XYZ file of C-alpha atoms in Angstrom:
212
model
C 157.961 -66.394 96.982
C 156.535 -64.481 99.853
C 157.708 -61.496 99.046
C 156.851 -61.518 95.402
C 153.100 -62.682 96.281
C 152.803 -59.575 98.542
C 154.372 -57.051 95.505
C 151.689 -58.359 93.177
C 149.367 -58.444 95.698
C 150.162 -54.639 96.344
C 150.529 -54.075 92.804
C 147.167 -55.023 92.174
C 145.458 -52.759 95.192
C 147.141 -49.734 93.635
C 145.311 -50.248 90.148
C 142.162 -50.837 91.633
C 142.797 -47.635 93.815
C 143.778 -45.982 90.843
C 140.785 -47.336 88.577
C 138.344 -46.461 91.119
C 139.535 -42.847 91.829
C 139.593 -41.910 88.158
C 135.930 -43.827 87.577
C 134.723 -40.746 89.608
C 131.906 -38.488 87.841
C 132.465 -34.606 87.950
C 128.672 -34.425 88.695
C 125.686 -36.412 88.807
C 122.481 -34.288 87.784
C 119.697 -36.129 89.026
C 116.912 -37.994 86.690
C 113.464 -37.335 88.926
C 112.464 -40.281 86.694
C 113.584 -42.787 89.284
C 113.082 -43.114 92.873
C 116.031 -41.809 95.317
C 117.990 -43.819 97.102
C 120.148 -43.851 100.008
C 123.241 -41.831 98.074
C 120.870 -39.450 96.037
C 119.616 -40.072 92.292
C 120.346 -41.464 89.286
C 122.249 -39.141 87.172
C 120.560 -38.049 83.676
C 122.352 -38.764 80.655
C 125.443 -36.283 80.112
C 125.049 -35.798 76.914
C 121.134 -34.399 77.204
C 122.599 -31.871 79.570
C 122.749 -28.337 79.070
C 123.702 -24.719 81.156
C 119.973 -24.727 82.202
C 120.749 -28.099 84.295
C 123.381 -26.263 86.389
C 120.993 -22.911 86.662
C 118.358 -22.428 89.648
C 116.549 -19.594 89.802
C 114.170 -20.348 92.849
C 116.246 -18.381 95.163
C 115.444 -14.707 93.529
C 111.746 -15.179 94.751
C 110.883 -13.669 97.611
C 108.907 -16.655 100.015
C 105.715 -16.637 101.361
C 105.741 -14.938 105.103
C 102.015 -15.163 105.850
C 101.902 -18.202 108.247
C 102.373 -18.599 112.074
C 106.214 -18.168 111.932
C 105.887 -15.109 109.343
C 108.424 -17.753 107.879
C 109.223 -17.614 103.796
C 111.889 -20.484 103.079
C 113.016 -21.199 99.356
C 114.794 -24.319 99.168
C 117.605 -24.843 96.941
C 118.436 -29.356 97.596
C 118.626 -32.093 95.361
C 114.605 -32.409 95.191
C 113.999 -28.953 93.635
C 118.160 -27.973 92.071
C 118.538 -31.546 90.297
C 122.572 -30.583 89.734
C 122.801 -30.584 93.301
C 122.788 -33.740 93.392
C 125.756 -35.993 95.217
C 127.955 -32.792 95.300
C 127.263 -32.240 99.350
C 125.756 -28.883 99.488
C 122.694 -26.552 98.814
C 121.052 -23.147 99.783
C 118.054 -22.072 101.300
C 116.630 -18.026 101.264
C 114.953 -17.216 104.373
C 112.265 -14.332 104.197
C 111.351 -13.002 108.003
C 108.358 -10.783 108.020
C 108.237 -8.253 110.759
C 108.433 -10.519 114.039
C 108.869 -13.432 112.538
C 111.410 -16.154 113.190
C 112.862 -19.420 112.036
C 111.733 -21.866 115.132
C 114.049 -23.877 116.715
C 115.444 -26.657 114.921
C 118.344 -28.966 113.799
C 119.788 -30.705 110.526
C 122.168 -33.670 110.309
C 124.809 -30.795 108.797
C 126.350 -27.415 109.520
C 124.698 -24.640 108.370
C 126.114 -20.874 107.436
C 124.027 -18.351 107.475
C 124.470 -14.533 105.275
C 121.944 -12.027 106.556
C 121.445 -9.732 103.565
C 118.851 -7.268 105.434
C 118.796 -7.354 108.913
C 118.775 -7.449 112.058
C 118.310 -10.932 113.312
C 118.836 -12.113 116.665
C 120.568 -15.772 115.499
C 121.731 -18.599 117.678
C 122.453 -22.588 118.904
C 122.227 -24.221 122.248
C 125.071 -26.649 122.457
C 124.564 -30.265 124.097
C 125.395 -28.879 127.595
C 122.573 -26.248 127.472
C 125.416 -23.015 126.524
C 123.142 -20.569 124.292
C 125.236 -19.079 121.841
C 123.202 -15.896 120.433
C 124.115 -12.317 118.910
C 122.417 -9.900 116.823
C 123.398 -10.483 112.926
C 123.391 -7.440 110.514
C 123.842 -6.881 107.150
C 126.532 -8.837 106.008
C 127.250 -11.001 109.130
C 127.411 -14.550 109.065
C 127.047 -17.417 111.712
C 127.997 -20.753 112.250
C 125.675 -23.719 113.232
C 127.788 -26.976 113.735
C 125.986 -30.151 113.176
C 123.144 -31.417 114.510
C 122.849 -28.133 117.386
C 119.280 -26.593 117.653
C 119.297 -23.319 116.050
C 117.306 -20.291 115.285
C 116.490 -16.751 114.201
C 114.423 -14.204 114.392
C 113.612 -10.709 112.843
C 114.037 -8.128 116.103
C 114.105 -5.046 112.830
C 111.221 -2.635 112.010
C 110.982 -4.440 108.273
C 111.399 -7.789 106.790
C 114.495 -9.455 106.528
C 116.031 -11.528 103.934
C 118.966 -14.167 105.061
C 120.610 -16.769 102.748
C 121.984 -19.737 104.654
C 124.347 -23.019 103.094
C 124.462 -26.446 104.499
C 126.751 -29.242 103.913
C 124.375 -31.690 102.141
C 122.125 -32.024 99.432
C 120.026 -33.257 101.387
C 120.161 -31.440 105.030
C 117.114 -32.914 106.582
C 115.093 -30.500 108.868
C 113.453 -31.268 112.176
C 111.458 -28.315 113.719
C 110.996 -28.765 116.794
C 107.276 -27.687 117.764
C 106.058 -29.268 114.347
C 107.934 -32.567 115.652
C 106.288 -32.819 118.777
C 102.426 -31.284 118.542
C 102.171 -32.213 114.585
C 102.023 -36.158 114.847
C 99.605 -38.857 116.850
C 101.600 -38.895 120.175
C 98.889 -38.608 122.581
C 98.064 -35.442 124.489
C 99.058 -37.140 127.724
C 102.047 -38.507 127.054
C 103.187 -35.092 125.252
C 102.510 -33.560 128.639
C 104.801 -36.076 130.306
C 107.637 -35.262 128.002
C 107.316 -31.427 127.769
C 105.853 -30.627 131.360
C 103.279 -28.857 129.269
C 99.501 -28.785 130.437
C 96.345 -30.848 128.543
C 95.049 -27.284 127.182
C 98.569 -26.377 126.248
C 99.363 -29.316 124.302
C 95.780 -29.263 122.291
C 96.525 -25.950 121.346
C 99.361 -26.609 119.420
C 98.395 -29.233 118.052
C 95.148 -28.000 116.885
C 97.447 -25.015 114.849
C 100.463 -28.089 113.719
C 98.039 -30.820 112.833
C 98.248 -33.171 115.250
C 95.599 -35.485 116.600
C 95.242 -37.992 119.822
């Protein structure tokens, strides 16, 4: 009796295995009608889709470089590429004007970056301080395992143009500087944290929009 309870109970876990793996959507393009959730959003219905839903063409544009950073960055993620969404990747174009960089920063994901005009000066710092840097050109790509603070900058005579892919739809980004001298934290306890002087700290706040 055992035995035969533990067959049918086993028999029963493989067609719900099986049920569930086939219930599994080849995509989910998402409906900006309704909020977004924890695992993306709602799909739209299938059968109003069409090529266009699976086309973005945000990514041919060249970005907008006049800013502090001299920092263009086209985002290709499930808020602005709806067919993106729940399939666990996405694209960004990064624009460098002459001297400009891509601040430190991080994402939840790993990142690869393509430079397509160059050169860049690209790296990480690991979690025991190791700065892992080189100078990218045309055609190089670079690594950026999860989570590591990681930059770029244009070291050339022109602009450059880089395309980079991350593991998510939705990477996150955390800049650093914006982070820290773009919120309410006040001045003196951002001087505690960053060794940074009163002046210092107002400064950069004044140019991320921070107050206190």
């Amino acid at each position: 009796m055992a035995i035969s309870r533990v067959v049918f109970l086993l028999s029963v876990l493989v067609l719900f295995t099986v049920s569930t793996a086939t219930s599994v959507v080849d995509f989910c393009v998402a409906d900006y009608q309704f909020p977004k959730g924890p695992a993306g959003f709602p799909c739209k219905n299938p059968a109003n889709l069409t090529v266009d839903d699976f086309v973005y063409s945000g990514l041919g544009v060249r970005g907008d470089t006049n800013n502090i950073f001299k920092l263009g960055a086209t985002f290709a993620v499930d808020t602005t590429f709806p067919a993106l969404n729940g399939l666990g990747l996405s694209m960004t174009r990064l624009d460098l004007g002459v001297g400009g960089v891509v601040p430190i920063h991080s994402h939840r994901v790993s990142e690869l970056i393509l430079v397509i005009d160059g050169p860049i000066i690209s790296g990480f710092i690991d979690e025991n301080n190791v700065a892992y840097y080189k100078k990218l050109n045309k055609g190089d790509i670079m690594i950026f395992p999860q989570s590591m603070l990681h930059f770029q900058v244009n070291v050339g005579k022109k602009p450059a143009l880089a395309f980079v892919s991350l593991n998510s739809a939705n990477p996150g980004f955390q800049t650093t500087s914006v982070s820290l001298f773009g919120n309410d934290l006040p001045t003196n306890v951002i001087e505690k944290i960053t060794l940074l002087d009163a002046k210092q700290v107002k400064k950069l706040k004044k140019i991320f929009g921070g107050t206190n």
